[in-house]
mmCIF file of C-alpha atoms in Angstrom:
data_model
loop_
_atom_site.group_PDB
_atom_site.id
_atom_site.type_symbol
_atom_site.label_atom_id
_atom_site.label_comp_id
_atom_site.label_asym_id
_atom_site.label_seq_id
_atom_site.Cartn_x
_atom_site.Cartn_y
_atom_site.Cartn_z
ATOM 1 C CA MET A 1 -3.693 -15.301 -7.987
ATOM 2 C CA SER A 2 -0.867 -17.023 -10.042
ATOM 3 C CA LYS A 3 1.997 -15.077 -9.093
ATOM 4 C CA TRP A 4 3.568 -14.822 -5.435
ATOM 5 C CA ILE A 5 6.758 -13.532 -3.830
ATOM 6 C CA LEU A 6 7.945 -13.885 -0.186
ATOM 7 C CA THR A 7 9.790 -11.698 1.986
ATOM 8 C CA GLY A 8 12.105 -12.087 4.722
ATOM 9 C CA ALA A 9 12.187 -15.693 6.446
ATOM 10 C CA ALA A 10 9.306 -16.928 3.988
ATOM 11 C CA ALA A 11 11.864 -15.875 1.161
ATOM 12 C CA ALA A 12 14.790 -17.769 2.655
ATOM 13 C CA ALA A 13 12.613 -20.870 2.914
ATOM 14 C CA ALA A 14 11.213 -20.582 -0.587
ATOM 15 C CA PHE A 15 14.670 -20.592 -1.934
ATOM 16 C CA LEU A 16 15.797 -23.490 0.305
ATOM 17 C CA THR A 17 12.769 -25.616 -1.085
ATOM 18 C CA GLY A 18 13.927 -24.292 -4.705
ATOM 19 C CA ALA A 19 10.513 -22.287 -5.372
ATOM 20 C CA SER A 20 10.711 -19.400 -7.737
ATOM 21 C CA ALA A 21 9.375 -15.770 -6.984
ATOM 22 C CA PRO A 22 8.358 -14.179 -10.298
ATOM 23 C CA LEU A 23 8.408 -10.420 -9.833
ATOM 24 C CA ALA A 24 6.374 -9.412 -13.204
ATOM 25 C CA GLU A 25 4.585 -5.800 -11.932
ATOM 26 C CA PRO A 26 0.894 -6.590 -12.397
ATOM 27 C CA ALA A 27 -1.300 -5.003 -15.021
ATOM 28 C CA ILE A 28 -4.804 -3.342 -14.128
ATOM 29 C CA GLY A 29 -7.318 -6.357 -14.875
ATOM 30 C CA ALA A 30 -4.555 -8.946 -14.045
ATOM 31 C CA PRO A 31 -4.254 -11.220 -11.120
ATOM 32 C CA ALA A 32 -2.726 -9.462 -8.050
ATOM 33 C CA THR A 33 1.138 -10.764 -7.256
ATOM 34 C CA ASN A 34 0.514 -12.768 -4.216
ATOM 35 C CA PHE A 35 2.809 -12.040 -1.193
ATOM 36 C CA LYS A 36 3.725 -12.926 2.384
ATOM 37 C CA ALA A 37 5.415 -10.240 4.275
ATOM 38 C CA ARG A 38 5.596 -10.167 8.366
ATOM 39 C CA ASP A 39 3.796 -7.108 10.047
ATOM 40 C CA ALA A 40 4.894 -5.099 12.619
ATOM 41 C CA ASN A 41 3.842 -7.473 15.162
ATOM 42 C CA GLY A 42 6.064 -10.311 13.682
ATOM 43 C CA ASN A 43 3.073 -12.067 12.255
ATOM 44 C CA ILE A 44 3.078 -13.189 8.394
ATOM 45 C CA VAL A 45 0.203 -12.044 6.194
ATOM 46 C CA GLU A 46 -0.678 -13.569 2.985
ATOM 47 C CA LEU A 47 -2.258 -11.512 0.445
ATOM 48 C CA ALA A 48 -4.277 -14.717 -0.674
ATOM 49 C CA GLY A 49 -5.630 -14.752 2.601
ATOM 50 C CA PHE A 50 -8.033 -12.158 1.781
ATOM 51 C CA ARG A 51 -9.490 -13.495 -1.502
ATOM 52 C CA GLY A 52 -13.089 -12.387 -1.668
ATOM 53 C CA LYS A 53 -12.219 -8.964 -0.260
ATOM 54 C CA THR A 54 -11.399 -5.800 -1.638
ATOM 55 C CA VAL A 55 -8.069 -4.877 -0.602
ATOM 56 C CA VAL A 56 -5.915 -1.825 -0.655
ATOM 57 C CA LEU A 57 -2.294 -1.607 -0.475
ATOM 58 C CA GLU A 58 -0.850 2.021 0.748
ATOM 59 C CA TRP A 59 2.853 2.398 0.370
ATOM 60 C CA HIS A 60 4.164 4.415 3.403
ATOM 61 C CA ASN A 61 7.142 6.479 4.652
ATOM 62 C CA PRO A 62 6.700 8.531 7.763
ATOM 63 C CA ARG A 63 9.013 11.091 7.088
ATOM 64 C CA CYS A 64 7.904 11.987 3.364
ATOM 65 C CA PRO A 65 6.112 15.375 3.607
ATOM 66 C CA PHE A 66 3.513 14.274 1.018
ATOM 67 C CA VAL A 67 2.530 11.307 3.211
ATOM 68 C CA LYS A 68 2.640 13.912 6.286
ATOM 69 C CA LYS A 69 0.192 15.842 4.091
ATOM 70 C CA HIS A 70 -2.369 12.998 4.324
ATOM 71 C CA TYR A 71 -1.504 11.814 7.714
ATOM 72 C CA ASN A 72 -1.143 15.337 9.718
ATOM 73 C CA SER A 73 -4.391 16.397 7.965
ATOM 74 C CA GLY A 74 -6.299 13.123 9.282
ATOM 75 C CA ASN A 75 -6.728 12.359 5.440
ATOM 76 C CA MET A 76 -5.506 8.908 5.348
ATOM 77 C CA GLN A 77 -6.965 7.737 8.415
ATOM 78 C CA LYS A 78 -10.548 8.691 7.516
ATOM 79 C CA THR A 79 -9.842 7.047 4.289
ATOM 80 C CA GLN A 80 -8.579 3.774 5.981
ATOM 81 C CA ALA A 81 -11.630 4.097 8.339
ATOM 82 C CA ALA A 82 -14.250 4.451 5.600
ATOM 83 C CA ALA A 83 -12.765 1.368 3.972
ATOM 84 C CA ALA A 84 -12.499 -0.392 6.825
ATOM 85 C CA ALA A 85 -16.451 0.321 7.721
ATOM 86 C CA GLN A 86 -17.084 -1.191 4.027
ATOM 87 C CA GLY A 87 -15.228 -4.275 4.961
ATOM 88 C CA VAL A 88 -12.045 -3.495 3.165
ATOM 89 C CA VAL A 89 -8.807 -4.897 3.683
ATOM 90 C CA TRP A 90 -6.242 -1.868 3.998
ATOM 91 C CA LEU A 91 -2.579 -3.093 4.198
ATOM 92 C CA THR A 92 0.244 -0.274 4.871
ATOM 93 C CA ILE A 93 3.621 -1.073 3.495
ATOM 94 C CA ASN A 94 7.170 0.307 4.511
ATOM 95 C CA SER A 95 9.278 -0.738 1.894
ATOM 96 C CA GLY A 96 12.184 1.451 3.129
ATOM 97 C CA ALA A 97 15.581 -0.141 3.173
ATOM 98 C CA GLU A 98 17.533 -0.047 6.687
ATOM 99 C CA GLY A 99 19.390 3.149 6.771
ATOM 100 C CA GLN A 100 17.403 4.664 4.566
ATOM 101 C CA GLN A 101 14.872 7.564 5.415
ATOM 102 C CA GLY A 102 11.362 6.059 6.518
ATOM 103 C CA HIS A 103 12.881 2.687 7.808
ATOM 104 C CA MET A 104 10.948 1.419 10.587
ATOM 105 C CA LYS A 105 10.978 -1.886 12.939
ATOM 106 C CA GLY A 106 8.008 -3.295 14.448
ATOM 107 C CA PRO A 107 8.298 -1.355 17.380
ATOM 108 C CA GLU A 108 8.474 1.870 15.400
ATOM 109 C CA ALA A 109 5.728 1.002 13.082
ATOM 110 C CA LEU A 110 3.487 -0.049 15.939
ATOM 111 C CA GLN A 111 4.195 3.493 17.597
ATOM 112 C CA PHE A 112 3.113 5.399 14.654
ATOM 113 C CA VAL A 113 0.159 3.732 13.854
ATOM 114 C CA SER A 114 -1.274 4.023 17.328
ATOM 115 C CA GLY A 115 0.302 7.917 17.479
ATOM 116 C CA ALA A 116 -1.358 8.731 14.067
ATOM 117 C CA LYS A 117 -4.718 6.750 15.019
ATOM 118 C CA ALA A 118 -4.205 4.885 11.500
ATOM 119 C CA LYS A 119 -6.521 2.381 10.675
ATOM 120 C CA PRO A 120 -4.812 -0.403 8.681
ATOM 121 C CA ALA A 121 -5.684 -4.086 8.755
ATOM 122 C CA ALA A 122 -1.891 -4.472 9.198
ATOM 123 C CA TYR A 123 1.371 -2.576 8.921
ATOM 124 C CA LEU A 124 3.592 -4.619 6.575
ATOM 125 C CA LEU A 125 7.359 -4.294 6.600
ATOM 126 C CA ASP A 126 9.341 -5.119 3.342
ATOM 127 C CA PRO A 127 12.669 -3.846 4.109
ATOM 128 C CA ALA A 128 14.227 -6.035 1.310
ATOM 129 C CA GLY A 129 11.646 -4.060 -1.159
ATOM 130 C CA LEU A 130 10.468 -7.264 -2.397
ATOM 131 C CA VAL A 131 6.728 -6.100 -2.780
ATOM 132 C CA GLY A 132 7.584 -2.618 -3.494
ATOM 133 C CA LYS A 133 9.265 -4.035 -6.722
ATOM 134 C CA ALA A 134 7.077 -6.567 -7.548
ATOM 135 C CA TYR A 135 3.878 -3.892 -7.432
ATOM 136 C CA GLY A 136 6.399 -1.274 -9.140
ATOM 137 C CA ALA A 137 5.587 0.967 -6.029
ATOM 138 C CA LYS A 138 7.803 4.235 -6.732
ATOM 139 C CA THR A 139 6.353 7.014 -4.230
ATOM 140 C CA THR A 140 4.952 7.361 -0.926
ATOM 141 C CA PRO A 141 2.002 7.187 -0.596
ATOM 142 C CA HIS A 142 1.455 4.971 -3.501
ATOM 143 C CA MET A 143 -1.845 3.187 -3.656
ATOM 144 C CA TYR A 144 -3.119 0.041 -5.059
ATOM 145 C CA ILE A 145 -6.652 -1.452 -4.898
ATOM 146 C CA ILE A 146 -7.331 -5.065 -5.540
ATOM 147 C CA SER A 147 -10.707 -6.280 -6.244
ATOM 148 C CA PRO A 148 -12.209 -9.361 -4.390
ATOM 149 C CA ALA A 149 -11.662 -11.470 -7.286
ATOM 150 C CA GLY A 150 -7.803 -10.755 -6.815
ATOM 151 C CA LYS A 151 -7.169 -8.581 -9.802
ATOM 152 C CA LEU A 152 -5.534 -5.339 -9.491
ATOM 153 C CA VAL A 153 -8.290 -2.756 -10.431
ATOM 154 C CA TYR A 154 -6.612 0.523 -9.795
ATOM 155 C CA ARG A 155 -3.031 2.130 -8.912
ATOM 156 C CA GLY A 156 -1.774 5.391 -8.338
ATOM 157 C CA GLY A 157 -2.077 8.563 -6.619
ATOM 158 C CA ILE A 158 -4.474 8.649 -3.471
ATOM 159 C CA ASP A 159 -5.848 11.890 -5.269
ATOM 160 C CA ASP A 160 -5.533 14.437 -7.892
ATOM 161 C CA LYS A 161 -3.372 17.147 -6.090
ATOM 162 C CA PRO A 162 0.076 16.711 -6.280
ATOM 163 C CA THR A 163 1.286 18.824 -3.317
ATOM 164 C CA ALA A 164 2.517 18.949 0.017
ATOM 165 C CA ASP A 165 -0.010 21.321 1.238
ATOM 166 C CA THR A 166 -2.758 20.397 3.340
ATOM 167 C CA ALA A 167 -5.256 22.841 1.775
ATOM 168 C CA ASP A 168 -5.541 21.051 -1.376
ATOM 169 C CA ILE A 169 -7.369 18.127 0.263
ATOM 170 C CA ALA A 170 -10.507 19.644 0.411
ATOM 171 C CA SER A 171 -10.916 20.397 -3.263
ATOM 172 C CA ALA A 172 -9.292 17.101 -4.528
ATOM 173 C CA ARG A 173 -10.941 13.898 -5.812
ATOM 174 C CA ASN A 174 -9.883 11.187 -3.619
ATOM 175 C CA HIS A 175 -9.071 8.239 -6.280
ATOM 176 C CA VAL A 176 -9.058 5.804 -3.710
ATOM 177 C CA SER A 177 -12.520 6.572 -2.090
ATOM 178 C CA ALA A 178 -13.876 7.043 -5.455
ATOM 179 C CA ALA A 179 -12.718 3.725 -6.890
ATOM 180 C CA LEU A 180 -13.667 1.950 -3.461
ATOM 181 C CA ALA A 181 -17.371 3.362 -3.766
ATOM 182 C CA GLU A 182 -17.541 2.194 -7.214
ATOM 183 C CA ILE A 183 -16.611 -1.395 -6.666
ATOM 184 C CA ARG A 184 -18.977 -1.317 -4.014
ATOM 185 C CA ALA A 185 -21.867 -0.441 -6.425
ATOM 186 C CA GLY A 186 -20.914 -3.316 -8.312
ATOM 187 C CA LYS A 187 -19.486 -0.816 -10.923
ATOM 188 C CA PRO A 188 -16.043 -0.704 -12.700
ATOM 189 C CA VAL A 189 -13.596 1.388 -11.451
ATOM 190 C CA SER A 190 -13.652 4.830 -14.152
ATOM 191 C CA VAL A 191 -10.054 6.085 -13.314
ATOM 192 C CA ALA A 192 -8.217 2.920 -12.756
ATOM 193 C CA GLU A 193 -4.988 4.607 -13.324
ATOM 194 C CA THR A 194 -3.192 7.936 -12.075
ATOM 195 C CA ARG A 195 0.188 9.279 -11.646
ATOM 196 C CA PRO A 196 1.300 8.551 -8.121
ATOM 197 C CA TYR A 197 3.280 11.452 -6.547
ATOM 198 C CA GLY A 198 5.136 12.079 -3.304
ATOM 199 C CA CYS A 199 8.486 10.944 -2.167
ATOM 200 C CA SER A 200 10.628 8.103 -4.062
ATOM 201 C CA VAL A 201 10.287 4.591 -2.080
ATOM 202 C CA LYS A 202 13.891 4.512 -0.291
ATOM 203 C CA TYR A 203 14.938 1.039 -1.645
ATOM 204 C CA ALA A 204 17.883 -1.050 -0.853
ATOM 205 C CA GLY A 205 20.963 -1.054 -3.075
#
């Protein structure tokens, strides 16, 4: 991964040492932008630390009706659990700025994960929006998949039913599950990019 960004205190440290933070949105097939972000427990998580594993990035806003569709139905948790069983690293990211809908601090995020019985490997806090903007995350949910080789192989919606109606889940094509199955089978991702749907990410500024 040739590109990287840092958030929070790590970003400040990078600034002090004169490091730069390129923020070009990665293209499908290109190296995924590396980042460091604090999780809900306050620990630093670095994307590069998962090299060799498939990684899913999920943008999240607990108050978004489209997010509620997938969490209240259990669909997101089911997809997360299936991914974890395959050894996939799932990172849920909240890029909502403080004061904006869906913004959460660590304790709130931990409470959400526990209450929803969610199964991410980590819940990352990105209130400055550095990770979200680097990836071009526009909606919640907005899904990205990074291959074990560190390349972006999918971005878009979780499925092909852009509604907030839980009844649509049963007949939807789950793009994330389909892509993970193809990766596990050693095949290229046949649907590598789709139009995301949901609420806009509530960035700062």
